[in-house]
C-alpha positions in Angstrom: 40.8 58.7 41.7 38.0 56.1 41.4 36.8 55.1 44.8 35.9 51.5 45.6 33.5 50.9 48.5 35.1 49.8 51.8 38.6 50.1 50.2 40.9 51.7 52.9 43.6 54.2 52.0 46.2 55.9 54.2 46.5 59.7 54.5 48.3 62.3 56.6 46.7 65.4 58.2 48.3 68.7 59.2 46.7 68.6 62.6 48.0 65.3 63.7 51.2 63.2 63.4 49.3 60.0 63.1 48.2 58.2 59.9 44.5 58.1 59.0 42.2 55.6 57.4 40.2 57.0 54.5 37.4 55.0 52.8 34.0 55.3 51.2 31.0 53.4 52.5 28.3 51.7 50.4 26.8 55.1 49.6 30.2 56.4 48.5 30.3 58.8 51.5 33.8 59.5 52.6 34.8 58.3 56.1 37.9 59.2 58.2 39.4 57.4 61.2 42.8 57.8 63.0 45.1 54.8 62.8 46.6 55.8 66.2 50.2 55.4 65.1 52.9 57.4 63.4 54.6 54.4 61.9 53.6 53.8 58.3 54.3 50.1 58.2 52.2 49.6 61.4 49.5 51.8 59.9 49.4 49.7 56.7 49.0 46.5 58.8 46.2 48.1 60.7 44.6 49.4 57.5 44.5 45.9 56.0 42.8 44.5 59.2 40.4 47.4 59.3 39.5 46.8 55.6 38.7 43.1 56.3 36.5 44.1 59.2 34.7 46.6 57.0 34.0 44.1 54.3 32.9 41.4 56.9 30.5 43.9 58.5 32.3 43.8 61.9 33.5 47.3 61.9 30.2 48.8 61.0 28.5 47.0 63.9 31.1 48.2 66.4 30.8 51.8 65.1 27.0 51.7 65.8 27.6 50.8 69.4 30.1 53.6 70.0 28.8 56.3 67.5 28.3 59.0 70.2 31.9 58.7 71.6 34.4 60.9 69.7 37.9 59.8 69.1 40.6 62.1 70.6 41.5 63.3 67.1 37.9 64.2 66.4 37.6 66.0 69.7 40.9 67.8 69.2 39.9 68.9 65.7 36.5 70.2 66.9 38.2 72.1 69.8 40.8 73.6 67.5 38.1 74.9 65.0 35.8 76.2 67.7 38.3 77.7 70.2 40.4 79.5 67.5 37.5 81.5 66.0 38.6 85.2 65.9 42.0 84.4 67.4 45.5 85.0 66.1 47.7 82.5 64.4 49.9 82.3 67.5 46.8 81.4 69.6 46.1 78.6 67.2 49.7 77.4 67.4 49.4 77.3 71.2 46.3 75.0 70.9 48.2 72.7 68.5 51.2 72.4 70.8 48.9 71.6 73.7 47.3 68.8 71.7 50.7 67.6 70.7 51.8 67.5 74.3 48.8 65.2 75.1 49.7 62.9 72.3 53.3 62.8 73.5 53.0 62.2 77.3 49.5 60.8 77.8 47.9 59.6 74.5 44.3 58.5 74.5 42.1 56.9 71.8 38.7 58.4 72.6 37.0 60.8 74.9 35.9 58.0 77.3 39.5 57.7 78.5 39.6 61.4 79.7 39.2 60.7 83.4 40.8 62.0 86.6 43.5 59.3 86.7 44.5 60.3 83.1 44.6 64.0 84.2 46.9 63.2 87.1 49.2 61.2 84.9 49.3 64.0 82.3 50.3 66.5 85.0 53.1 64.3 86.3 54.5 63.7 82.8 54.3 67.4 81.8 56.3 68.5 84.9 58.9 65.8 84.3 59.8 67.5 81.0 63.0 69.5 80.9 61.2 72.8 80.3 61.0 76.2 82.0 58.4 76.2 84.9 56.5 79.0 83.1 56.3 76.8 79.9 55.0 73.9 81.8 52.4 76.2 83.5 51.3 77.4 80.1 50.8 73.8 78.8 48.7 72.9 81.8 46.6 76.1 81.5 45.8 75.4 77.8 45.0 71.7 78.4 42.8 72.7 81.3 40.8 75.0 78.9 40.5 72.1 76.5 39.1 69.8 79.2 36.7 72.4 80.4 35.4 72.9 76.8 35.0 69.1 76.4 33.1 68.9 79.7 30.7 71.6 78.8 29.8 69.7 75.6 29.3 66.4 77.5 32.4 64.6 76.1 34.1 64.0 79.4 33.6 64.4 83.1 34.7 67.4 85.1 38.4 67.1 85.8 40.8 68.8 88.2 44.0 70.0 86.5 45.8 72.8 88.3 49.4 74.0 87.7 52.0 73.7 90.4 52.3 77.4 91.0 55.3 77.1 93.3 57.3 75.9 90.4 56.6 79.0 88.3 59.5 81.3 88.5 58.8 84.8 89.8 62.3 86.2 89.2 63.8 87.9 86.2 64.3 85.7 83.1 67.9 86.9 82.6 70.4 88.9 84.6 71.5 92.3 83.1 74.5 92.3 80.8 77.2 94.9 80.8 78.8 97.3 78.3 81.4 94.7 77.2 78.6 92.4 75.9 76.9 95.3 74.3 80.0 96.2 72.4 80.4 92.7 71.2 76.8 92.7 69.9 77.5 96.0 68.0 80.7 94.6 66.5 78.8 91.4 65.3 76.2 93.4 63.4 78.4 93.6 60.3 78.7 89.7 60.4 75.0 89.4 59.9 73.8 92.6 58.1 75.4 93.6 54.9 75.5 96.9 53.0 73.7 100.0 54.3 71.4 97.9 56.5 74.3 97.5 59.0 74.1 101.2 60.0 70.3 101.2 60.4 70.4 98.1 62.6 73.3 99.5 64.7 71.3 102.7 65.4 68.3 100.6 66.4 70.3 98.3 68.8 71.9 101.4 70.4 68.4 102.8 70.8 67.4 99.7 72.7 70.5 100.0 74.9 70.0 103.7 75.7 66.2 103.9 76.0 65.1 100.8 77.9 62.1 100.6 75.6 60.3 97.4 74.8 61.0 96.3 71.3 57.7 97.2 69.7 57.6 100.6 71.4 61.0 101.6 69.9 60.1 100.0 66.6 56.8 102.1 66.4 58.4 105.4 67.6 57.5 108.2 65.2 59.3 111.5 64.6 56.0 113.4 65.2 52.4 112.7 66.1 51.2 110.3 63.4 48.0 108.9 62.0 48.1 106.0 64.4 47.0 107.4 67.8 48.5 104.5 69.7 52.1 104.9 68.6 54.6 106.9 70.8 56.1 109.9 69.1 59.1 112.2 69.6 58.6 115.8 70.8 61.8 117.8 70.3 60.1 121.2 71.1 60.5 122.7 74.6 63.4 122.9 77.0 64.2 119.2 76.7 63.0 116.5 74.3 60.3 114.1 75.5 58.5 111.1 74.1 54.7 111.0 74.3 53.1 107.6 75.0 49.4 108.1 74.1 48.4 104.7 75.5 50.6 102.4 77.6 50.0 98.9 79.0 48.0 100.6 81.8 45.9 102.5 79.2 47.2 105.9 80.4 49.1 108.6 78.6 52.6 109.4 79.7 55.2 112.1 78.9 58.6 110.5 79.1 61.8 112.7 79.5 64.5 111.5 77.2 67.8 110.6 79.1 70.8 112.7 77.9 72.7 109.8 76.3 69.6 108.7 74.4 69.0 112.3 73.3 72.5 112.5 71.9 72.0 109.3 70.0 68.7 110.5 68.5 70.5 113.6 67.2 73.3 111.6 65.7 71.3 110.0 62.7 68.7 111.0 60.2 65.1 110.1 61.2 62.7 108.4 58.7 59.6 110.2 57.4 57.2 107.8 59.1 59.3 106.2 61.9 62.4 107.4 63.7 64.3 104.2 63.1 64.6 103.1 59.5 64.9 99.3 59.3 65.1 98.2 55.6 64.0 94.6 55.2 66.2 94.1 52.1 69.4 95.6 50.7 67.6 98.2 48.6 65.6 100.3 51.0 64.0 102.3 48.1 62.3 99.3 46.7 61.6 97.1 49.8 59.5 97.4 52.9 60.4 98.0 56.5 61.6 95.1 58.7 58.9 94.3 61.2 59.5 93.6 64.9 59.3 89.8 64.6 61.9 89.7 61.9 64.2 92.0 63.9 64.0 89.6 66.8 65.2 86.8 64.5 68.1 89.0 63.3 69.0 90.0 66.8 69.1 86.3 67.8 71.6 85.6 65.0 73.7 88.7 66.0 73.8 87.6 69.6 74.8 84.1 68.5 77.7 85.4 66.4 78.8 87.7 69.2 78.5 84.9 71.8 76.4 87.3 73.9 74.8 85.1 76.6 73.0 85.9 79.8 72.4 83.6 82.8 68.7 83.1 83.6 67.2 82.8 87.1 67.2 79.0 86.8 71.0 79.0 86.0 70.7 78.4 82.3 72.6 80.2 79.6 70.8 81.7 76.6 71.6 84.3 74.0 70.6 87.9 74.5 67.1 88.9 73.5 65.5 92.3 72.9 64.0 92.5 76.4 67.4 91.9 78.0 68.3 95.4 76.8 65.5 96.7 79.0 66.9 94.8 82.0 70.4 96.2 81.3 69.0 99.7 81.1 67.1 99.3 84.4 70.2 97.9 86.2 72.5 100.6 84.8 70.3 103.5 85.9 69.6 102.0 89.3 73.4 101.8 89.9 73.7 105.4 88.8 70.9 106.8 90.9 70.4 104.3 93.7 66.8 105.4 93.6 64.1 102.8 92.9 61.4 105.4 92.3 63.4 107.4 89.7 64.4 104.2 88.0 60.7 103.2 88.0 59.9 106.5 86.3 62.5 105.9 83.6 61.4 102.3 82.9 57.7 103.2 83.2 57.1 100.2 85.5 55.9 100.3 89.1 58.3 99.5 91.9 56.9 96.0 92.6 57.2 95.0 89.0 60.7 96.5 88.9 61.9 94.5 91.9 60.3 91.3 90.7 61.3 91.3 87.0 64.2 93.7 86.5 66.4 93.8 89.7 67.6 90.2 89.6 71.4 90.1 90.3 73.7 87.1 90.3 76.1 86.3 93.1 79.0 87.6 90.9 77.5 91.0 90.4 76.7 91.3 94.1 80.2 90.4 95.0 81.5 93.0 92.5 79.4 95.7 94.0 80.5 94.8 97.6 84.2 94.8 96.6 83.8 98.2 95.0 82.1 99.6 98.2 84.8 98.0 100.4 87.6 99.5 98.4 85.9 102.9 98.5 85.6 102.7 102.3 89.2 101.6 102.6 90.4 104.6 100.5 88.3 107.0 102.6 89.7 105.5 105.8 93.3 105.7 104.5 
């Protein structure tokens, strides 16, 4: 394309929902400026006015007066490129969602408008959103980091932006589900997985139910000590089978005794050469790779949806069963069997305080069911 000096064009950018003005100055150096709107018709009107100002010399004079003040889009782009160095794609995604939240609830045109009144308004608008308390807390935390980064570089004043911690839920994210829901999930596997993949996914889902492992722990379980020193591995030698965790979340090694029902399940199918659970990513396992943990979470979400397997969260919302709900169900099931928090803590590899805070949440219905069972047992004993 042949550029004409001071001729303004419209373009989109991946990092922003707004339209952008693109033009070349008298030296044919490319310039970029946000239109401040998502509407194309409005952006075209603004571009025409902006082009007239450029040719009349008005825009150039106004830019000289404000050349040290960054627009919000320039500031967000600089923060994104700087703060995401060496970070994962998910971290970069979190930055972009935080910037999108600012554009949605408290948009600003330049860094001068980032003041304490704006920060207070942003906080109010974020907490008005129909989101989980922990999600709102995450937004505030990421935006606070952005403001701190901007302040250190002299783009804005030091602002106070703290999360309302009393709104962050400290209870479990979902109540434990029972055997009936689990059976419905197993029956629904065939509706999502075809061919021989169905058997492999059924084995893995049963492993989640019987082991109480986190998804990535069970996914990386090896039949013997492997090349990766961090992966747990199965040890069938000795009087009873165990699983060795070389490094846990607390950076310590653990020898975990396999529960009897999980041991029976492990002996009921053929283990893979590299991993205990074979999860083919496509129909032909011989020619395709292994399904990774993230893809399995997607498949499990589809299976739970087809089975209509839902759990009630601590804030009285319904959602479909996720992989970590199997860990809560395992904890709840073994606590009812043993009535011993310390033994259950040993099985779940979580300390007692974490166990009570995140895994022992019970609804009023489940408490009523247990009280009724105790009452009927006492009545039979008295009769």
